[in-house]
PDB file of C-alpha atoms in Angstrom:
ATOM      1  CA  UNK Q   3      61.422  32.227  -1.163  1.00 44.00           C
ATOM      2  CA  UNK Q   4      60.622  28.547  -1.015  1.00 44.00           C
ATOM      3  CA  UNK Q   5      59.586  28.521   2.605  1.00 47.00           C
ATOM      4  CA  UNK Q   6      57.886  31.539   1.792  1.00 48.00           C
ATOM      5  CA  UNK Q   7      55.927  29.448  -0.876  1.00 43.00           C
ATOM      6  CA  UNK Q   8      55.474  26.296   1.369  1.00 40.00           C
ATOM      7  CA  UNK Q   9      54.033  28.933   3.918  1.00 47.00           C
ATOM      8  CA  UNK Q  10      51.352  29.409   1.096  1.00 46.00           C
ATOM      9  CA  UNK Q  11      50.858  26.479  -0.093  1.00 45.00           C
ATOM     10  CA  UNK Q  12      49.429  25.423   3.563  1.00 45.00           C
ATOM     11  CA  UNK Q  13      47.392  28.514   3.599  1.00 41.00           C
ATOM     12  CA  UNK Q  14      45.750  27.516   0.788  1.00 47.00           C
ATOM     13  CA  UNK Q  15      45.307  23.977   1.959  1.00 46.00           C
ATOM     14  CA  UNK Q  16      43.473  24.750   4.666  1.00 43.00           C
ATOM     15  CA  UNK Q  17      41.267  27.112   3.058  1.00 46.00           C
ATOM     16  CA  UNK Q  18      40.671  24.401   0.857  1.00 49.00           C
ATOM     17  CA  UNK Q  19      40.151  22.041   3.426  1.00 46.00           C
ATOM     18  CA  UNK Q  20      37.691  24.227   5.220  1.00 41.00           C
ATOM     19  CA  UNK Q  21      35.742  25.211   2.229  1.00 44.00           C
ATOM     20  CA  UNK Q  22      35.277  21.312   1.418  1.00 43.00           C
ATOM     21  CA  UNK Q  23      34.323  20.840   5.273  1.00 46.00           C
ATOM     22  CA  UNK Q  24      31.883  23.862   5.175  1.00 46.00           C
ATOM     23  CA  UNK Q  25      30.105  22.208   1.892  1.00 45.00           C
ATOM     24  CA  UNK Q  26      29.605  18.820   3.306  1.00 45.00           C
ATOM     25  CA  UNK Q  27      27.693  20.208   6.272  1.00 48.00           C
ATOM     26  CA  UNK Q  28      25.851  22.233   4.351  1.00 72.00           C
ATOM     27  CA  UNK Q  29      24.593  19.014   2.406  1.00 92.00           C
ATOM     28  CA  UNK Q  30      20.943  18.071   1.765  1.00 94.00           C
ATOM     29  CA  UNK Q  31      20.544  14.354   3.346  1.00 96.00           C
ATOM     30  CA  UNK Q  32      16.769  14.844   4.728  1.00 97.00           C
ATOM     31  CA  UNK Q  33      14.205  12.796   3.020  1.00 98.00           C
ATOM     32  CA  UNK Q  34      11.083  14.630   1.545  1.00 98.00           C
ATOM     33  CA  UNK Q  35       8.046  13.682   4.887  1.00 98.00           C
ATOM     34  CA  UNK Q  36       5.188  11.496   3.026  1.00 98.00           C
ATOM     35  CA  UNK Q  37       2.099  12.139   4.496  1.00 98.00           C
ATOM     36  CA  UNK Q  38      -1.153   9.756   3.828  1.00 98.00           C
ATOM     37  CA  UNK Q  39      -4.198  11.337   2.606  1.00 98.00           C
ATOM     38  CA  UNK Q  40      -6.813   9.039   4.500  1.00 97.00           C
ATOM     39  CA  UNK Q  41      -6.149   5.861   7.031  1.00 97.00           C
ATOM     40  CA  UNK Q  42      -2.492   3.338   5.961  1.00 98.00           C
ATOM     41  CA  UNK Q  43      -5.363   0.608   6.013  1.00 98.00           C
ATOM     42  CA  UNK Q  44      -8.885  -0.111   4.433  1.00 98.00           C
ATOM     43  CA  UNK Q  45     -10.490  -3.092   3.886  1.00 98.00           C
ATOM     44  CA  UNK Q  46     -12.841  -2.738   0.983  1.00 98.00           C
ATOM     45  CA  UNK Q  47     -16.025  -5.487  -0.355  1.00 98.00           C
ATOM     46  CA  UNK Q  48     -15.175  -8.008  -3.466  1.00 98.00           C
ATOM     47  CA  UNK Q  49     -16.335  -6.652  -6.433  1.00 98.00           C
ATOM     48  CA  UNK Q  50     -16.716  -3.141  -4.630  1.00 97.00           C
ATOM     49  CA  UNK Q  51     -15.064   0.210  -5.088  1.00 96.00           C
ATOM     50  CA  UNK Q  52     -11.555   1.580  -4.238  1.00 96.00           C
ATOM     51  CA  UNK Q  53     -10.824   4.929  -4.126  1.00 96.00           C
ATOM     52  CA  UNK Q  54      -7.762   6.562  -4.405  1.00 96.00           C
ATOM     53  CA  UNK Q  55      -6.742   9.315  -1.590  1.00 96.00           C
ATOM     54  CA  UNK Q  56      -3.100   9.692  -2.649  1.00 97.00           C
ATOM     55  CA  UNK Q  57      -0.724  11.442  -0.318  1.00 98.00           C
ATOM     56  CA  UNK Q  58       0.965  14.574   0.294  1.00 98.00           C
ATOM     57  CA  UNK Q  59       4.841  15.469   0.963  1.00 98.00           C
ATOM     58  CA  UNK Q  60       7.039  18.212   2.014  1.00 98.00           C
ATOM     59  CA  UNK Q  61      10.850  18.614   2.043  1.00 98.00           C
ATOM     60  CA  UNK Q  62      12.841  20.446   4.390  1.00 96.00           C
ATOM     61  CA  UNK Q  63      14.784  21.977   1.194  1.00 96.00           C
ATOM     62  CA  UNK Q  64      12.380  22.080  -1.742  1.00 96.00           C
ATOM     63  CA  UNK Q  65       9.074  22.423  -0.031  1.00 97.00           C
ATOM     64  CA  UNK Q  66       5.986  20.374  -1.312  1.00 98.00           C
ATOM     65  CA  UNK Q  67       6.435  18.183  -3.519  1.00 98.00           C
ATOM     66  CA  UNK Q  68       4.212  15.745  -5.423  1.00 97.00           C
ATOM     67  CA  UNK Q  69       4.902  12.295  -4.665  1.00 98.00           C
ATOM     68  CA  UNK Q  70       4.346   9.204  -7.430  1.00 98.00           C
ATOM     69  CA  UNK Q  71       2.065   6.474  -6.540  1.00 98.00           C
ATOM     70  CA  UNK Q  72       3.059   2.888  -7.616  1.00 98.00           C
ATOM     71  CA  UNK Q  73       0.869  -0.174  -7.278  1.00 98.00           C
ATOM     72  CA  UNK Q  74      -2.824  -1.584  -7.883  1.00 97.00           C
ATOM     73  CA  UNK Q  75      -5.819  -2.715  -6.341  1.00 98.00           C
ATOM     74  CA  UNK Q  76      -7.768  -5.727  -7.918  1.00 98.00           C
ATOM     75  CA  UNK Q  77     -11.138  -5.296  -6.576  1.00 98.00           C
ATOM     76  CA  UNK Q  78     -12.813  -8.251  -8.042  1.00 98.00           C
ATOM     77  CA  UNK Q  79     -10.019 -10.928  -6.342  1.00 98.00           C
ATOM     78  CA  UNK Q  80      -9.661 -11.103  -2.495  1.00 98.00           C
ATOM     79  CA  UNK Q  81      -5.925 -10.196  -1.353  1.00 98.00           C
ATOM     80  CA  UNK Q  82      -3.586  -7.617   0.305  1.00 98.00           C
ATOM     81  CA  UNK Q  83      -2.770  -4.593  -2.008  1.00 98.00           C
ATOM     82  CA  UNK Q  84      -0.022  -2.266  -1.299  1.00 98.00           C
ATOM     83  CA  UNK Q  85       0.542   1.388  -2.903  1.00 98.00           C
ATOM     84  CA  UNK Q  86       3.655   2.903  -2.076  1.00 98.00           C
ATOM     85  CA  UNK Q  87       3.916   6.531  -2.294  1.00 98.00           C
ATOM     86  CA  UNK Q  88       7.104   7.969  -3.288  1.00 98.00           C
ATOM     87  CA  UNK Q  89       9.135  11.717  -3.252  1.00 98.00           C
ATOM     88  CA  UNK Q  90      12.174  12.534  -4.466  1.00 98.00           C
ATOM     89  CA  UNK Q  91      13.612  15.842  -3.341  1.00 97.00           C
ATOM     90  CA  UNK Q  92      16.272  17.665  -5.795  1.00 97.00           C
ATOM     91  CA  UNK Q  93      19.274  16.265  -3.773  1.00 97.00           C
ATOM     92  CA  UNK Q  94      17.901  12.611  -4.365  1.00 97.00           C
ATOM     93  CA  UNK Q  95      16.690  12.016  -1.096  1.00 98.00           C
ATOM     94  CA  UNK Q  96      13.794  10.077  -1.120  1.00 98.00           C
ATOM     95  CA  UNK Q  97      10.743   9.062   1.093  1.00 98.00           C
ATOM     96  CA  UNK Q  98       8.538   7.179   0.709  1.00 98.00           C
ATOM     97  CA  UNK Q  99       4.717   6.155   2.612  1.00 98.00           C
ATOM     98  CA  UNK Q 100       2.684   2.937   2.439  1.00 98.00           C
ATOM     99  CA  UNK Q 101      -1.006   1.989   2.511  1.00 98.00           C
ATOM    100  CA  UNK Q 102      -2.735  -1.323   2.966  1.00 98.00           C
ATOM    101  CA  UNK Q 103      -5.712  -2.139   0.830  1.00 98.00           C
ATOM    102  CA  UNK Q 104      -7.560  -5.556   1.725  1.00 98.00           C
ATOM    103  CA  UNK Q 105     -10.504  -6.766  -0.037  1.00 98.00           C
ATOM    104  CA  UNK Q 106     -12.535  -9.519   1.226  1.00 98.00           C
ATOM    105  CA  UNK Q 107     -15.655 -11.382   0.506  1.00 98.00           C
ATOM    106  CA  UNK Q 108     -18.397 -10.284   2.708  1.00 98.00           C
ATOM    107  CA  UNK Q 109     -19.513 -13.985   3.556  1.00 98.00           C
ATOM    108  CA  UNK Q 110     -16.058 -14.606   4.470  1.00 98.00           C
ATOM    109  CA  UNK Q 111     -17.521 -15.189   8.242  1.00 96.00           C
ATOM    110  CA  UNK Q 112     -19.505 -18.431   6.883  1.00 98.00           C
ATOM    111  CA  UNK Q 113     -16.424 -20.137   5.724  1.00 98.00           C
ATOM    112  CA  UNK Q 114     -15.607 -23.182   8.343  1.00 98.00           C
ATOM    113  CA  UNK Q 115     -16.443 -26.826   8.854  1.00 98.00           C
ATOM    114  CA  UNK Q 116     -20.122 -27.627   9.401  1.00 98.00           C
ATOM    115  CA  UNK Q 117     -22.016 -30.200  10.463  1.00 98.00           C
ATOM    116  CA  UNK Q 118     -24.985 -30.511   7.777  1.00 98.00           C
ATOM    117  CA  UNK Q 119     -28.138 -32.632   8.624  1.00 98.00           C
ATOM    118  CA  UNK Q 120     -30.069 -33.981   5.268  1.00 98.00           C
ATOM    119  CA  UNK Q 121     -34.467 -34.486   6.071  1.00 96.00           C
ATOM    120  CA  UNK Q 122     -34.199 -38.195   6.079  1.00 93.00           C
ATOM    121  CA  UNK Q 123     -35.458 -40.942   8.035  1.00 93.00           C
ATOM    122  CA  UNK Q 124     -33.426 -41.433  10.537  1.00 96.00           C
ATOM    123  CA  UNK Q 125     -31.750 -37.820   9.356  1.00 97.00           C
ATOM    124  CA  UNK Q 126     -28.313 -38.381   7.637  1.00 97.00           C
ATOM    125  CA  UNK Q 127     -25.311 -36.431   9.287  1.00 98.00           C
ATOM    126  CA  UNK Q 128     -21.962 -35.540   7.754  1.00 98.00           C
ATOM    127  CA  UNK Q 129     -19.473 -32.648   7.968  1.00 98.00           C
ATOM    128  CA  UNK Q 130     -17.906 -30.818   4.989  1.00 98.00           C
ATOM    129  CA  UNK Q 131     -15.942 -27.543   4.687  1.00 98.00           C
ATOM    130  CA  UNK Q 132     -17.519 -24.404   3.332  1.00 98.00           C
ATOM    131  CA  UNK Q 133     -15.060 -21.879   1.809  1.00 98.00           C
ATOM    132  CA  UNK Q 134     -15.791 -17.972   0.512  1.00 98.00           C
ATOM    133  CA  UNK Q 135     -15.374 -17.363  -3.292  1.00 98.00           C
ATOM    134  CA  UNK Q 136     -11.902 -15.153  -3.887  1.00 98.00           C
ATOM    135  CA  UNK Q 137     -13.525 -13.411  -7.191  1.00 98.00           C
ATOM    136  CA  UNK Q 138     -17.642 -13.020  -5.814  1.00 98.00           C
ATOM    137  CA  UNK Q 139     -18.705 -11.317  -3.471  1.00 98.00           C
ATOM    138  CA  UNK Q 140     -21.302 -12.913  -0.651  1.00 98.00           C
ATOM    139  CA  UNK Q 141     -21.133 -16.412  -2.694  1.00 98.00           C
ATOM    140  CA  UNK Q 142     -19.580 -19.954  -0.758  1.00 98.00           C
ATOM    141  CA  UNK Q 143     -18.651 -22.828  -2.093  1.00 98.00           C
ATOM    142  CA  UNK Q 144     -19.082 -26.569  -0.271  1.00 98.00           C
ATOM    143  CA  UNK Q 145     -16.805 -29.187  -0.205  1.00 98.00           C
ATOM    144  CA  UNK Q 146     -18.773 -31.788  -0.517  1.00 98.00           C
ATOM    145  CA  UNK Q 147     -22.169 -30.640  -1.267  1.00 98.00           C
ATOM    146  CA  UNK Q 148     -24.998 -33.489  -0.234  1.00 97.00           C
ATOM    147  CA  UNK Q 149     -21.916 -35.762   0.747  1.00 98.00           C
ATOM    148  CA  UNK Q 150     -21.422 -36.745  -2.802  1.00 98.00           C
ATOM    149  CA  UNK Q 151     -17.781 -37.725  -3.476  1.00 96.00           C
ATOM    150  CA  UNK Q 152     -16.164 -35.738  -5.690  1.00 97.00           C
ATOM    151  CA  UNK Q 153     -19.169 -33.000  -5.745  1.00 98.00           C
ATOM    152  CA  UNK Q 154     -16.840 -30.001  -5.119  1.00 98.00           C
ATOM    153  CA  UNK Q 155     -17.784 -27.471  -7.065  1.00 97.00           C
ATOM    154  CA  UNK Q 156     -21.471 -26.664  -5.956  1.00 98.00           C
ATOM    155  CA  UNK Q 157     -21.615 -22.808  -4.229  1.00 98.00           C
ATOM    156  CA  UNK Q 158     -24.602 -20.755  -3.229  1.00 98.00           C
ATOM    157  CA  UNK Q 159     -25.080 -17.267  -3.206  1.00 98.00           C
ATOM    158  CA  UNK Q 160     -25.857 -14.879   0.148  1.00 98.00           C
ATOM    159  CA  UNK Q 161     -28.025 -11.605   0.298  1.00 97.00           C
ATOM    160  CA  UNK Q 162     -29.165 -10.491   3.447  1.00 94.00           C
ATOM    161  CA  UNK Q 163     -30.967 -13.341   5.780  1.00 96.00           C
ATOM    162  CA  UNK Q 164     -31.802 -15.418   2.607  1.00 98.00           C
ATOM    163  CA  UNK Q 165     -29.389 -17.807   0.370  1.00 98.00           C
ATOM    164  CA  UNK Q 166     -30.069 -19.271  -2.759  1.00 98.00           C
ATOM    165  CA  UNK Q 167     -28.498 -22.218  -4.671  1.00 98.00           C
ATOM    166  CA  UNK Q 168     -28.698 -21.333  -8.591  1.00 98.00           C
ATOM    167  CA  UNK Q 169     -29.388 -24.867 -10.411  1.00 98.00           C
ATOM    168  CA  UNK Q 170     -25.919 -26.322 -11.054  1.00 98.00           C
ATOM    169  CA  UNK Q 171     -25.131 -29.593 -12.643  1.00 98.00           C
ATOM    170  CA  UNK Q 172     -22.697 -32.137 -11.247  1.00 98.00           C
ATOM    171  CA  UNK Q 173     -21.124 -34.327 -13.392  1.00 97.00           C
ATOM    172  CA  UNK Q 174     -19.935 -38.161 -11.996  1.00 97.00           C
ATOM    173  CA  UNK Q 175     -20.501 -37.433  -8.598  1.00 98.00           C
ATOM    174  CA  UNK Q 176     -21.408 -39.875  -5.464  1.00 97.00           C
ATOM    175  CA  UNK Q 177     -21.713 -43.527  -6.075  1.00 94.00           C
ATOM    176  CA  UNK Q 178     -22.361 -44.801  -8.278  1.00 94.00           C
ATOM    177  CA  UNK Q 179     -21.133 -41.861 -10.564  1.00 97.00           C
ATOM    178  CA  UNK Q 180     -23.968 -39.543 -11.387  1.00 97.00           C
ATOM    179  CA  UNK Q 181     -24.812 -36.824 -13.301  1.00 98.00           C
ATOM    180  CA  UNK Q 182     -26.913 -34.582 -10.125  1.00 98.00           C
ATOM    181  CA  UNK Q 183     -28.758 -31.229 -10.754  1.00 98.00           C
ATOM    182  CA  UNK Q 184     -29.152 -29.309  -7.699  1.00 98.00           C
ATOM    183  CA  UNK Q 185     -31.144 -25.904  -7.128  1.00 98.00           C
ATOM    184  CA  UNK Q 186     -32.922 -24.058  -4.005  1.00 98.00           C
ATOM    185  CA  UNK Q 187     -33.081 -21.523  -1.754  1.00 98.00           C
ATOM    186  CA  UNK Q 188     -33.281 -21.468   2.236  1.00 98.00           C
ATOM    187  CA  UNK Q 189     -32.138 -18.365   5.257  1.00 98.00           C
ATOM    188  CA  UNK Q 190     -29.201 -17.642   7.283  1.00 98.00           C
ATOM    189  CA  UNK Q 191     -28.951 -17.889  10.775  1.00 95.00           C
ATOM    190  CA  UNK Q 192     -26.005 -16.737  13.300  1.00 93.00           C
ATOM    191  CA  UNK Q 193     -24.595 -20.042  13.542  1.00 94.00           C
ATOM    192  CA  UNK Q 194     -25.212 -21.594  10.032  1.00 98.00           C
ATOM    193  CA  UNK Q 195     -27.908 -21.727   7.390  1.00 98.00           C
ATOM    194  CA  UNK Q 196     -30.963 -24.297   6.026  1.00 98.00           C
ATOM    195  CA  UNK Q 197     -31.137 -25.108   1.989  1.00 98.00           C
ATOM    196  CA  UNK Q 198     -34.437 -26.290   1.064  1.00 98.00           C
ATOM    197  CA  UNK Q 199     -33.509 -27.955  -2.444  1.00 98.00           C
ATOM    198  CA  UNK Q 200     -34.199 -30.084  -5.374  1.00 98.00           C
ATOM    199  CA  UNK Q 201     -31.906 -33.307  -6.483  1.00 98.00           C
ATOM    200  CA  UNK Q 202     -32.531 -34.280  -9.947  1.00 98.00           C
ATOM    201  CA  UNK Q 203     -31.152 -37.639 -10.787  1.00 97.00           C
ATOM    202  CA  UNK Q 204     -31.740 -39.502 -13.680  1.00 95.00           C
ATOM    203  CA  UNK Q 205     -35.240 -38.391 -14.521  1.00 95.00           C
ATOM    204  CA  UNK Q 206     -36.061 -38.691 -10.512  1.00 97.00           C
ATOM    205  CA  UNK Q 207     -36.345 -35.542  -8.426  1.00 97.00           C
ATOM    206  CA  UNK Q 208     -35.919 -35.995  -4.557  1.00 96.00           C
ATOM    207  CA  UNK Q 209     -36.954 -33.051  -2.370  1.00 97.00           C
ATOM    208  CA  UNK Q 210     -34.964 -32.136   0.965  1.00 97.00           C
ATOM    209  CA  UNK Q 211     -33.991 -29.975   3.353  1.00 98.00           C
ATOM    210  CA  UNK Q 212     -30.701 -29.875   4.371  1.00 98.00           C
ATOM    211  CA  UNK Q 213     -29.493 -28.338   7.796  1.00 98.00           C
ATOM    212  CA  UNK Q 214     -25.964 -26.328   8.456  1.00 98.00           C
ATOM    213  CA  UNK Q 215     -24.403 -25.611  11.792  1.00 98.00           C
ATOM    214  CA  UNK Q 216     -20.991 -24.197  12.027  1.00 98.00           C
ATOM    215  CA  UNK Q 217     -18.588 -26.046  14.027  1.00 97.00           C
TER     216      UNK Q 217
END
């Protein structure tokens, strides 16, 4: 009787065994396929418009699903974005897709080191750097605007062939420290740009033109 009952206890072990061996292959471990709607990468103007195309999925198991998007896209400050699109099937696999989202000033091609030439007689010749704003579009700032020291915060705006410098103040700048109002307008070129501008300093305006050839 007892061997008889060992004789089923193995029986029944085995089924076991093979029941728990049958489940395991039978288990769900395929992620959910995340498919982009649109390209992984776009790069999109400063201060323009992003548009969301979302994504589609599809499990092996469950079908389509609906994935979740997570992250943002600041429009108005240059950077990298990335949204990450994300589906869970009902086993708890998961998948997931990414996309790309760079936005860049459109006058990010003018930013270098120029030489800039000043009407003078003999002309005066210095070099500053000229950088792209990171929150408006198709507007540069100068390093050193007029080679003033400490003048670093004078930018002009781009549209097209033309460029114009809105009148800006400039407090303690050049030497002797100054108080400097600059404003003008000039064109774009390939290779650089001309300002035709007005220096107000201490109740005396000076009149120039002032040359700029990337380097």
């Amino acid at each position: 009787m007892k061997r008889n009952f060992l004789n089923m206890a193995a029986v029944a072990f085995i089924a076991s065994a093979l029941v728990l061996t049958g489940c395991k292959k039978d288990e769900d471990t395929t992620a959910p396929v995340v498919t982009l709607n649109g390209a992984s990468t776009q790069t999109i103007s400063l201060q323009g418009t992003y548009t969301e195309q979302n994504a589609t999925a599809t499990d092996d198991e469950d079908g389509t699903l609906t994935p979740t998007t997570s992250g943002t896209v600041n429009k108005d400050q240059t950077g990298e974005y990335i949204i990450t699109y994300t589906a869970t099937d009902a086993a708890g696999n998961v998948g997931t897709a990414t996309r790309t989202i760079t936005v860049v000033n459109d006058a990010d091609s003018r930013t270098g080191t120029y030489q800039c030439t000043i009407a003078d007689t003999p002309p005066y010749v210095y070099t500053q750097t000229v950088t792209a704003s990171e929150t408006v579009n198709n507007r540069i700032h100068f390093s050193k605007f007029g080679d003033y020291d400490n003048n670093t915060a004078i930018y002009a705006d781009i549209a097209s062939t033309n460029i114009t410098l809105p009148s800006q103040i400039a407090s303690s700048v050049g030497t002797p420290a100054a108080t400097r109002t600059f404003q003008g307008t000039g064109s774009t070129t390939t290779g650089g740009f001309t300002l035709n501008y007005t220096e107000l300093t201490n109740g005396t305006t000076f009149t120039t033109a002032e040359t700029f050839v990337k380097q």
